[in-house]
mmCIF file of C-alpha atoms in Angstrom:
data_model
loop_
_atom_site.group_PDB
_atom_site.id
_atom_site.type_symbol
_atom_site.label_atom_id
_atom_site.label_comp_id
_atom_site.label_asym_id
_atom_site.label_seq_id
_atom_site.Cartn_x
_atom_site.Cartn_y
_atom_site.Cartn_z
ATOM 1 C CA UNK X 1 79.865 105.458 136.511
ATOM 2 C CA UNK X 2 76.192 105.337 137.784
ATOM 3 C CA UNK X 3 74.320 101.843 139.141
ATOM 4 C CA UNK X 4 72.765 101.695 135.824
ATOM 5 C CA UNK X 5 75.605 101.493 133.512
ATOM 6 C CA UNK X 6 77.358 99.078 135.695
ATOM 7 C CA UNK X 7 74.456 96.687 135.720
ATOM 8 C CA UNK X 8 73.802 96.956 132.027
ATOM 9 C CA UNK X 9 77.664 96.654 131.231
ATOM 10 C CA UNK X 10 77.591 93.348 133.815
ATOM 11 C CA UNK X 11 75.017 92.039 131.376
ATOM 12 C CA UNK X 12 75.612 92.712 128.052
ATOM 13 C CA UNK X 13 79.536 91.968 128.874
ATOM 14 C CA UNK X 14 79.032 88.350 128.697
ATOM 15 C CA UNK X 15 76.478 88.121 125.580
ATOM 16 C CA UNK X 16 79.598 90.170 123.630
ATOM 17 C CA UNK X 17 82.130 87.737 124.877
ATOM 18 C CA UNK X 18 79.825 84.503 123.825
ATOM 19 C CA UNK X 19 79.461 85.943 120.352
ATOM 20 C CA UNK X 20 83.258 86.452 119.679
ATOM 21 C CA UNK X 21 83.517 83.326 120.882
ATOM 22 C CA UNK X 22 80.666 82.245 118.582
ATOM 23 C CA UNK X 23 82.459 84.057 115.410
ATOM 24 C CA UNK X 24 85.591 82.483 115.612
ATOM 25 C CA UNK X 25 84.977 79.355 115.780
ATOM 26 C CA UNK X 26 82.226 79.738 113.256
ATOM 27 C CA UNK X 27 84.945 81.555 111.080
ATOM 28 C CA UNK X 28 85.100 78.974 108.376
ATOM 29 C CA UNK X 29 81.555 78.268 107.402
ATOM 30 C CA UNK X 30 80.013 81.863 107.984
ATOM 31 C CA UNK X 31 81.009 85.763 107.655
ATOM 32 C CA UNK X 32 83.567 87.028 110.330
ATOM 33 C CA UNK X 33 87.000 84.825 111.231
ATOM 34 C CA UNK X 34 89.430 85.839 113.706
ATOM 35 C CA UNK X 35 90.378 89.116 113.390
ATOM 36 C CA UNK X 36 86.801 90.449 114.023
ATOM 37 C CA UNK X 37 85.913 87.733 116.615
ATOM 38 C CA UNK X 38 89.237 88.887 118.332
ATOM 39 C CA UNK X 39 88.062 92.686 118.346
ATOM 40 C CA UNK X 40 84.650 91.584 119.981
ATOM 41 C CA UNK X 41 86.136 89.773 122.777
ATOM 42 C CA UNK X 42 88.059 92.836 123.597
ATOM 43 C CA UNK X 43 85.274 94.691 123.448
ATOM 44 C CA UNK X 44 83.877 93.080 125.687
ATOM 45 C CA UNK X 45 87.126 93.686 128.526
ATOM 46 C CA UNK X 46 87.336 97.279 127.891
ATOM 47 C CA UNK X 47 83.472 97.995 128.236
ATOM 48 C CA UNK X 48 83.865 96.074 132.125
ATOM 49 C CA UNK X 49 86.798 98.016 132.236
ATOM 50 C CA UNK X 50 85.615 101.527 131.565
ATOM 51 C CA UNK X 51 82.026 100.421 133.672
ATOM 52 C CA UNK X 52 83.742 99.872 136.739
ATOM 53 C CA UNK X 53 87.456 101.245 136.635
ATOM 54 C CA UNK X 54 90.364 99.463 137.097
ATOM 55 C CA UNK X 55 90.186 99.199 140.595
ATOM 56 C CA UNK X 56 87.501 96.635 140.502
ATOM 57 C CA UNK X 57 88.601 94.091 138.351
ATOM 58 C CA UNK X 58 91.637 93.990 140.161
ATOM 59 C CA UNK X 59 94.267 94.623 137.253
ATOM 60 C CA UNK X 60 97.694 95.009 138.707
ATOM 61 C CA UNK X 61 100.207 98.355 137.512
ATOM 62 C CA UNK X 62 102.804 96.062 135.032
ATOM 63 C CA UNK X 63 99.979 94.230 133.829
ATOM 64 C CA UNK X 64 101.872 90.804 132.236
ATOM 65 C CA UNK X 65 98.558 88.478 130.856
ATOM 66 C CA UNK X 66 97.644 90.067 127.854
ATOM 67 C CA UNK X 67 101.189 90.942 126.543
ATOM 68 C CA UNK X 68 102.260 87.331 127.510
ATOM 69 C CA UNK X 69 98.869 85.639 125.464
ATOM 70 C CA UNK X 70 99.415 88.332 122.897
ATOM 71 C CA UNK X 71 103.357 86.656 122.116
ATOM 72 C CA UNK X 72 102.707 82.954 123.075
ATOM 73 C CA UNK X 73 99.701 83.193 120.620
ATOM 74 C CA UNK X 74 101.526 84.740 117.617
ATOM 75 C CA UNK X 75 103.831 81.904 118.532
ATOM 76 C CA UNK X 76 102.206 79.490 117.947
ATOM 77 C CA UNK X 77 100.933 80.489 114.674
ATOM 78 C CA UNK X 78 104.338 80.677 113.465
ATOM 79 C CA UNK X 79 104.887 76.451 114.931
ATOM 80 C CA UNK X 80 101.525 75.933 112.716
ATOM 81 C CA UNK X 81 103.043 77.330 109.515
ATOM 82 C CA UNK X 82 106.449 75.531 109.974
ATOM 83 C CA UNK X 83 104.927 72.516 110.988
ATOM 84 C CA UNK X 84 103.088 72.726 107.452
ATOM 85 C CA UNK X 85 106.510 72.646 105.958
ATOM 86 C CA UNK X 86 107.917 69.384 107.423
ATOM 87 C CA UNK X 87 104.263 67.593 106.979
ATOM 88 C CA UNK X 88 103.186 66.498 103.774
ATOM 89 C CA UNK X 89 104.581 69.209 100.848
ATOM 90 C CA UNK X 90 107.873 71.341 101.403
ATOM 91 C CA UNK X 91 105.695 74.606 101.828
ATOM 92 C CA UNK X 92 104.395 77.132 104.819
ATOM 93 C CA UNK X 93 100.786 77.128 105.763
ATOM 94 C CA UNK X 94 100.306 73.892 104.118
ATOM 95 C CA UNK X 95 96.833 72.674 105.437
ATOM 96 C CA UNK X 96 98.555 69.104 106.461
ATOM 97 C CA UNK X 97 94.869 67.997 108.533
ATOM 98 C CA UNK X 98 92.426 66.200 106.923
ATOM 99 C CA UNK X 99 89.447 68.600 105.279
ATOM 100 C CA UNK X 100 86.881 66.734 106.005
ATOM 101 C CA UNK X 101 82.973 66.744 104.988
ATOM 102 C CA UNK X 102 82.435 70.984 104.095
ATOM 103 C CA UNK X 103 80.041 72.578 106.083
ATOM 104 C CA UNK X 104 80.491 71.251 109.395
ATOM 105 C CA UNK X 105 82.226 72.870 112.596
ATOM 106 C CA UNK X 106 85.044 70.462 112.564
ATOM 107 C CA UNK X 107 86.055 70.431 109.181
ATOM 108 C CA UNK X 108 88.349 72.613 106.519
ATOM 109 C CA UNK X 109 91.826 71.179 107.948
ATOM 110 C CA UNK X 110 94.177 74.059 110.520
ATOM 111 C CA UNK X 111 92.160 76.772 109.412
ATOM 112 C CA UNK X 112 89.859 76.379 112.428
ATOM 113 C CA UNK X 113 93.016 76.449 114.737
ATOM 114 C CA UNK X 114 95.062 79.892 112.859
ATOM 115 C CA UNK X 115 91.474 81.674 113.298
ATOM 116 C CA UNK X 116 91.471 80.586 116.845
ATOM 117 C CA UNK X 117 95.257 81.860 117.586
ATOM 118 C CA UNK X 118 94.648 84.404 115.428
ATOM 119 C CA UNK X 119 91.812 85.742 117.745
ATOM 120 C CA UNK X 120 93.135 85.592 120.535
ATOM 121 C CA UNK X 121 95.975 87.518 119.422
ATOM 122 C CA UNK X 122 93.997 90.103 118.123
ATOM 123 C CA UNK X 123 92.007 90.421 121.706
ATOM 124 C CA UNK X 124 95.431 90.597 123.569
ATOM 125 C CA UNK X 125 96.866 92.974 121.536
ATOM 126 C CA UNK X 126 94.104 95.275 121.378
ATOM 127 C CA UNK X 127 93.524 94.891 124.999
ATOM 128 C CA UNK X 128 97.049 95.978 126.163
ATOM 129 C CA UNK X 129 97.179 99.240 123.967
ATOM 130 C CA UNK X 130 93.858 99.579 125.646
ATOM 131 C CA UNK X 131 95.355 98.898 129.173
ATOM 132 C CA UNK X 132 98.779 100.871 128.491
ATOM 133 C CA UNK X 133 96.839 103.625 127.729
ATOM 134 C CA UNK X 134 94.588 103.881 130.645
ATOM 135 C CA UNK X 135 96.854 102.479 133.786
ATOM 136 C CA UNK X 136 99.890 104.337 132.912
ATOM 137 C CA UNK X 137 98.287 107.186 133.404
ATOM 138 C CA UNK X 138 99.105 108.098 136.797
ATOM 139 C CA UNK X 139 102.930 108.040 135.997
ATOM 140 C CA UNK X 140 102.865 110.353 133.236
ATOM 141 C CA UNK X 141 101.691 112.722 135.183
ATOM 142 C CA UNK X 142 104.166 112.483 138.166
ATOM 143 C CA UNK Z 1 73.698 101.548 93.856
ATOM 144 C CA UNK Z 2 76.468 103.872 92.328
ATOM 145 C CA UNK Z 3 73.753 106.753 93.304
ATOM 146 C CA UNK Z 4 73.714 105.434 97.096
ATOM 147 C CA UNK Z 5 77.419 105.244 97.113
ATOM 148 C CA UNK Z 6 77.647 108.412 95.635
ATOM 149 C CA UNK Z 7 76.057 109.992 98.365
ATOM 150 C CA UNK Z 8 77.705 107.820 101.020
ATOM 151 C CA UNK Z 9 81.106 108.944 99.976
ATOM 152 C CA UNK Z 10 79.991 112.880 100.272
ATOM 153 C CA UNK Z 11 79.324 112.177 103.354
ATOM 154 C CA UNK Z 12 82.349 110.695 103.989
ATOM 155 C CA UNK Z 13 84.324 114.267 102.453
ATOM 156 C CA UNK Z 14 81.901 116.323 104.750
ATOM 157 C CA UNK Z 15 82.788 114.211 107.549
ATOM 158 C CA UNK Z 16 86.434 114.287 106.931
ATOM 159 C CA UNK Z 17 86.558 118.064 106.297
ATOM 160 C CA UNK Z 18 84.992 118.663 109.552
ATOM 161 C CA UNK Z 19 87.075 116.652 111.758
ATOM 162 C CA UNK Z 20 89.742 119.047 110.270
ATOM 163 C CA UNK Z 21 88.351 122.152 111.300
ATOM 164 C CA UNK Z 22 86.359 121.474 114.220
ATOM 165 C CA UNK Z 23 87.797 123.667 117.216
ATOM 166 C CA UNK Z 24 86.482 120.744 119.859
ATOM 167 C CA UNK Z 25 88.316 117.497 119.714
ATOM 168 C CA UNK Z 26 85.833 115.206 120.636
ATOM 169 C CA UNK Z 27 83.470 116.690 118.316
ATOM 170 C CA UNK Z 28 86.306 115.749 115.553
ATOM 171 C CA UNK Z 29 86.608 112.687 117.041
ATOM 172 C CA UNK Z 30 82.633 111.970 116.707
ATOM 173 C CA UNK Z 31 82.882 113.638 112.770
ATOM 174 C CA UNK Z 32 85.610 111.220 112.227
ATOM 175 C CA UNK Z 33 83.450 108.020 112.993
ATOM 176 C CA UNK Z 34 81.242 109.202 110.073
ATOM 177 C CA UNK Z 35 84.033 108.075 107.981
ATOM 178 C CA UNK Z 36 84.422 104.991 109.437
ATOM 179 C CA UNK Z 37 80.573 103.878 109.508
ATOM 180 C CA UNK Z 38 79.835 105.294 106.465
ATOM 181 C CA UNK Z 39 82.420 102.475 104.654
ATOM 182 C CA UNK Z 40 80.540 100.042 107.198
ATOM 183 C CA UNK Z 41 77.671 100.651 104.700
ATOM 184 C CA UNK Z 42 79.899 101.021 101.763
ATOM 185 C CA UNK Z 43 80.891 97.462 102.241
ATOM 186 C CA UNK Z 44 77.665 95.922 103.052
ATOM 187 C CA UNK Z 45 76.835 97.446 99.531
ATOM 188 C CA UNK Z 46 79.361 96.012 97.901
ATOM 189 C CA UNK Z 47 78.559 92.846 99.256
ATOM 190 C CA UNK Z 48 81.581 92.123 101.567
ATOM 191 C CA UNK Z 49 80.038 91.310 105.117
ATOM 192 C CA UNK Z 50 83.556 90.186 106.249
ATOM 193 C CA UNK Z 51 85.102 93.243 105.542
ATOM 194 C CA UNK Z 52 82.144 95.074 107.698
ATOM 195 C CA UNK Z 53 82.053 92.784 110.560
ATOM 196 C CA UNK Z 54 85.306 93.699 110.981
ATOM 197 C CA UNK Z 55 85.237 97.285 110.198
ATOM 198 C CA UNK Z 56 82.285 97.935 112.241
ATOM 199 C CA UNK Z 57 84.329 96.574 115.524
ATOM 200 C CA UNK Z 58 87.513 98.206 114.947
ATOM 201 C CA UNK Z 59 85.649 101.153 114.690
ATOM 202 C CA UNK Z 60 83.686 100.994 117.517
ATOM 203 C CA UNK Z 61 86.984 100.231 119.974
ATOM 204 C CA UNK Z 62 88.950 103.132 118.111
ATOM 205 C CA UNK Z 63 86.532 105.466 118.866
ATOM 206 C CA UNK Z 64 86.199 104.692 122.478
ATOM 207 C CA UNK Z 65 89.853 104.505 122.509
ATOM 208 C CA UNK Z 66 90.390 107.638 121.384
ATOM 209 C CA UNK Z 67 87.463 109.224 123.161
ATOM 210 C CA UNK Z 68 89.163 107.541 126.707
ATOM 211 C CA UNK Z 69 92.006 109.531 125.648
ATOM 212 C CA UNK Z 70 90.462 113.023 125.031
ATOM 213 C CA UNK Z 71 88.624 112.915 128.241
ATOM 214 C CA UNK Z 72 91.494 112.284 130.413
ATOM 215 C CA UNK Z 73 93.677 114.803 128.252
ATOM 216 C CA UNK Z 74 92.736 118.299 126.686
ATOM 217 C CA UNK Z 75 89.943 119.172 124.390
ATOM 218 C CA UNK Z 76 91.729 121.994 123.087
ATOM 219 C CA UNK Z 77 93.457 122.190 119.721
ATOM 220 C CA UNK Z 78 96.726 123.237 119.897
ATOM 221 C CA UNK Z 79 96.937 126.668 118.536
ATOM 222 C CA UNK Z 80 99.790 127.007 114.812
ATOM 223 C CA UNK Z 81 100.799 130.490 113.948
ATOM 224 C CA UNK Z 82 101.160 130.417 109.680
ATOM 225 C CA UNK Z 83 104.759 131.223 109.033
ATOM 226 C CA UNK Z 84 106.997 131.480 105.494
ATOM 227 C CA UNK Z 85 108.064 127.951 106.132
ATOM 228 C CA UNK Z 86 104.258 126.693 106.583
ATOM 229 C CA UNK Z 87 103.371 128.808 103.222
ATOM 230 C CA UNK Z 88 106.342 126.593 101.105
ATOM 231 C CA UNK Z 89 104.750 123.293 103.266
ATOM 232 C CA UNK Z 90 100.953 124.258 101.328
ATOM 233 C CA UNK Z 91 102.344 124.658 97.959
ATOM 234 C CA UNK Z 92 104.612 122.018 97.787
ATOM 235 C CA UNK Z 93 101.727 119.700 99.073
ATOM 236 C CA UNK Z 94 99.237 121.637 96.338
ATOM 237 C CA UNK Z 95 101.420 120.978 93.336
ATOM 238 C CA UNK Z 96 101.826 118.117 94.425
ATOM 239 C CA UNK Z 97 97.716 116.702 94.652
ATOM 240 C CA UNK Z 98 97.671 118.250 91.090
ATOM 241 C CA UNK Z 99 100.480 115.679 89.478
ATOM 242 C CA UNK Z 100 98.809 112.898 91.403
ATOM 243 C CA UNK Z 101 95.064 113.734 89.708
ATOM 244 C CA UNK Z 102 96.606 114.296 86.925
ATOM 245 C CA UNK Z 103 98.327 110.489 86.441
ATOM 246 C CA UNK Z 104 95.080 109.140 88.315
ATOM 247 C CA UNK Z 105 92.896 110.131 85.507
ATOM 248 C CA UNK Z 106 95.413 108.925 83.126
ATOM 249 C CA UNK Z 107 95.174 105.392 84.883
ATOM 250 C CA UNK Z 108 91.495 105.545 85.634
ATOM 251 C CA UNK Z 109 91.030 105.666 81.729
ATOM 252 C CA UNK Z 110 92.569 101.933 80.893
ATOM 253 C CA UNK Z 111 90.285 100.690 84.022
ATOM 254 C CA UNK Z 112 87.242 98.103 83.338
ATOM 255 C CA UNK Z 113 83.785 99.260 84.237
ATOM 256 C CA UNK Z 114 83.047 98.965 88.361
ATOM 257 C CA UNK Z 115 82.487 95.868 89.395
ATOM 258 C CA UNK Z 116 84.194 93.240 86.717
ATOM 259 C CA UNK Z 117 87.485 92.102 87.051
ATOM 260 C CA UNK Z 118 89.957 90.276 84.616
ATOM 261 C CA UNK Z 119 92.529 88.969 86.947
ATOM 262 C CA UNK Z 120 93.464 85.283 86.304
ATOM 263 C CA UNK Z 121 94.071 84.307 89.890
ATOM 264 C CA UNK Z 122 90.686 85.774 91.488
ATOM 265 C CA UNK Z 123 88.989 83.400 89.037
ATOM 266 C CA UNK Z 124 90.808 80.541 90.177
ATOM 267 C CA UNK Z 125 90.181 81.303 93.611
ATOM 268 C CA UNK Z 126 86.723 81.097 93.353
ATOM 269 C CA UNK Z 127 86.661 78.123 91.697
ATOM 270 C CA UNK Z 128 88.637 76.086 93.593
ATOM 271 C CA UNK Z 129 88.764 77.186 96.970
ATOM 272 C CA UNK Z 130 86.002 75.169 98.704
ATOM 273 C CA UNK Z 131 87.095 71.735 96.826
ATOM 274 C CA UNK Z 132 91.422 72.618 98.281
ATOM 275 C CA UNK Z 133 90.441 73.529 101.728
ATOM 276 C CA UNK Z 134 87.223 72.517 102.683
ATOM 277 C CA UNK Z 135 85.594 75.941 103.975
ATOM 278 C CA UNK Z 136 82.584 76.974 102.970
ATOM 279 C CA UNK Z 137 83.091 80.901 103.920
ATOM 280 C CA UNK Z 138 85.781 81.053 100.955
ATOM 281 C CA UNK Z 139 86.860 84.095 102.320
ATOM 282 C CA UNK Z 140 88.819 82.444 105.002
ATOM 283 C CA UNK Z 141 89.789 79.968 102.730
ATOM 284 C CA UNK Z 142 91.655 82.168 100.738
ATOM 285 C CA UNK Z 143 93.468 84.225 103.524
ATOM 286 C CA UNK Z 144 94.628 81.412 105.948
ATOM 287 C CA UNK Z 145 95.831 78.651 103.409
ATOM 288 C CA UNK Z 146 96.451 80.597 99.488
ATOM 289 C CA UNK Z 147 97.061 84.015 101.397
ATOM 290 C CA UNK Z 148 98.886 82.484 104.586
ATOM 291 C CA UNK Z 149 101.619 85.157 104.881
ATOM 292 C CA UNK Z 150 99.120 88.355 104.172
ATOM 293 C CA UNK Z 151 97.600 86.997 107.911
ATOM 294 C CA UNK Z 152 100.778 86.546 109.507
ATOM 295 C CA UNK Z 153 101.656 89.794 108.352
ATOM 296 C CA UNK Z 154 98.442 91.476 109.284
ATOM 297 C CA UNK Z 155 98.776 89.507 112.408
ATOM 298 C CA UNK Z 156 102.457 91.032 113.047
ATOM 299 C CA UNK Z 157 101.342 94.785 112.726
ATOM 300 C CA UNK Z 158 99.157 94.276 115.639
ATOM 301 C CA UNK Z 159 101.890 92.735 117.249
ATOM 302 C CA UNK Z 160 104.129 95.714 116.733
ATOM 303 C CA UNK Z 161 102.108 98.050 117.418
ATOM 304 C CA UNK Z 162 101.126 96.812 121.091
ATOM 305 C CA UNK Z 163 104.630 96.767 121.114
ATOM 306 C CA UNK Z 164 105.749 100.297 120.604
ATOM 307 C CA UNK Z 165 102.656 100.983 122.717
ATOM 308 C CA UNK Z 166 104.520 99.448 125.285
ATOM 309 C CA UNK Z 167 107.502 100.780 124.745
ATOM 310 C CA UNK Z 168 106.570 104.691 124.816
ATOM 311 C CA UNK Z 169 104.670 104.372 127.670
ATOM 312 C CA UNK Z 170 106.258 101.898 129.706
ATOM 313 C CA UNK Z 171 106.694 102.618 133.548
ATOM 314 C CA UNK Z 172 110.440 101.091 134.209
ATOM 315 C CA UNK Z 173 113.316 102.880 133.144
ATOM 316 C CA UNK Z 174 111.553 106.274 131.764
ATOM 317 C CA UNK Z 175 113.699 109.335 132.385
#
């Protein structure tokens, strides 16, 4: 890719990333949650990506992260709903944390925490189909 | 609005159509992100800006996805000879579009007008949602505490999917 793409993709990359960060964690007081917030932050990854090749972010062949933050995340959602059922009533995603006053950032009980698992599962998961599909490249075609 | 939607949706058809026939790929590619903005819009419409947020993203990496993929494949459509057993496949598939209009007018008849609802449980939802959980985008109050397991499952799919990505194209132990 040209100079120009690469600088525009180097500074608009960022800006994307702050405002899936900005949507998840905003996920219970306005529009948006985890899934989209998730998609945004891998947005931002694969526009770097496709700016300025593999080569020069330095991702390896078997490439481990994302799969690996992609599982443990997913995880960890699943502790969150059992540990719903041994706190407080006998039933999965039971929101054992205290709601708090509504309308503020910390507030509304776990739901805060399954939209932030929940988005960055979504980012992993659409990063590595992105990521399968353009390093394996060179062995399909040996 | 019906009017605005109406014309939305035709676009939507044309779109669709031509993705079908176009002889370039990426140009069916491009006529097949019509279909995906144009519901952006639809659900702004409709009043659902979570469901567009996240339709409007998807989208976006889909597309590029797929357009990644056409570039470093073929842009040629692979070329299908119409043979007796192809002529059976149409007909079979025609009769069977014409039973399924058929019952959906015969269900579309007991429906309520667009846009009210008598279900019990959406009520409720409504109602009490931002006194049970404390969120104020009710929204995500309803799918990660009432609707837990529609998340996990939603979650899951993407989980599988990476999955079998990974498993058709992995590098170790492909023969």
């Amino acid at each position: 890719m040209s100079i120009i793409v690469k600088k525009v993709a180097q500074l608009i990359a960022g800006l994307i990333f702050l405002y899936g960060i900005y949507i998840i964690v905003h996920g219970h007081l306005t529009p948006g949650g985890g899934f989209a917030g998730g998609a945004l932050i891998a947005g931002a990854y694969i526009l770097v990506i496709l700016a300025n090749g593999s080569d020069a972010i330095k991702l390896k062949k078997e490439e481990v992260g994302s799969s690996l933050s992609e599982s443990v995340s997913i995880l960890v959602v699943l502790m969150m709903a059992v540990a719903g059922f041994f706190i407080g009533a006998k039933v999965f995603f039971n929101n054992y944390l205290p709601t708090g006053k509504m309308g503020e950032l910390i507030s509304a009980g776990a739901i805060p925490l399954y939209n932030i698992f929940i988005g960055i599962e979504v980012a992993a998961a659409l990063l590595t189909i992105f990521l399968a599909l353009i390093i394996y490249k060179e062995e399909i075609e040996e | 609005m019906e009017l605005t939607l109406s014309i939305l949706l035709g676009f939507m058809i044309i779109g669709a159509i031509f993705a079908l026939h176009a002889k370039d790929l990426l140009s069916a590619i491009i006529a097949a992100g019509i279909v995906g903005y144009s519901l952006v819009i639809c659900f702004l419409l409709l009043k659902a800006p979570d469901l567009a947020i996240v339709q409007i993203v998807v989208e976006t990496i889909t597309l590029i996805i797929m357009v990644a993929v056409i570039l470093d494949s073929t842009r040629e459509e692979l070329k299908v000879k119409i043979d007796r057993r192809q002529i059976i496949n149409i007909s079979l598939a025609l009769v069977f579009m014409l039973v399924l209009v058929f019952f959906f007018i015969q269900a579309i008849s007991n429906l309520n007008p667009f846009g009210e609802h008598t279900l019990r449980m959406a009520s409720a939802y409504v109602g009490e949602t931002a006194a049970k959980t404390g969120s104020a985008n009710l929204v995500t109050g309803i799918l990660f505490d009432f609707r837990g397991y529609d998340t996990l499952g939603e979650a899951t799919i993407l989980f599988t999917a990476a999955l079998g990505v990974l498993t058709i194209l992995r590098i170790k132990g492909r023969k």
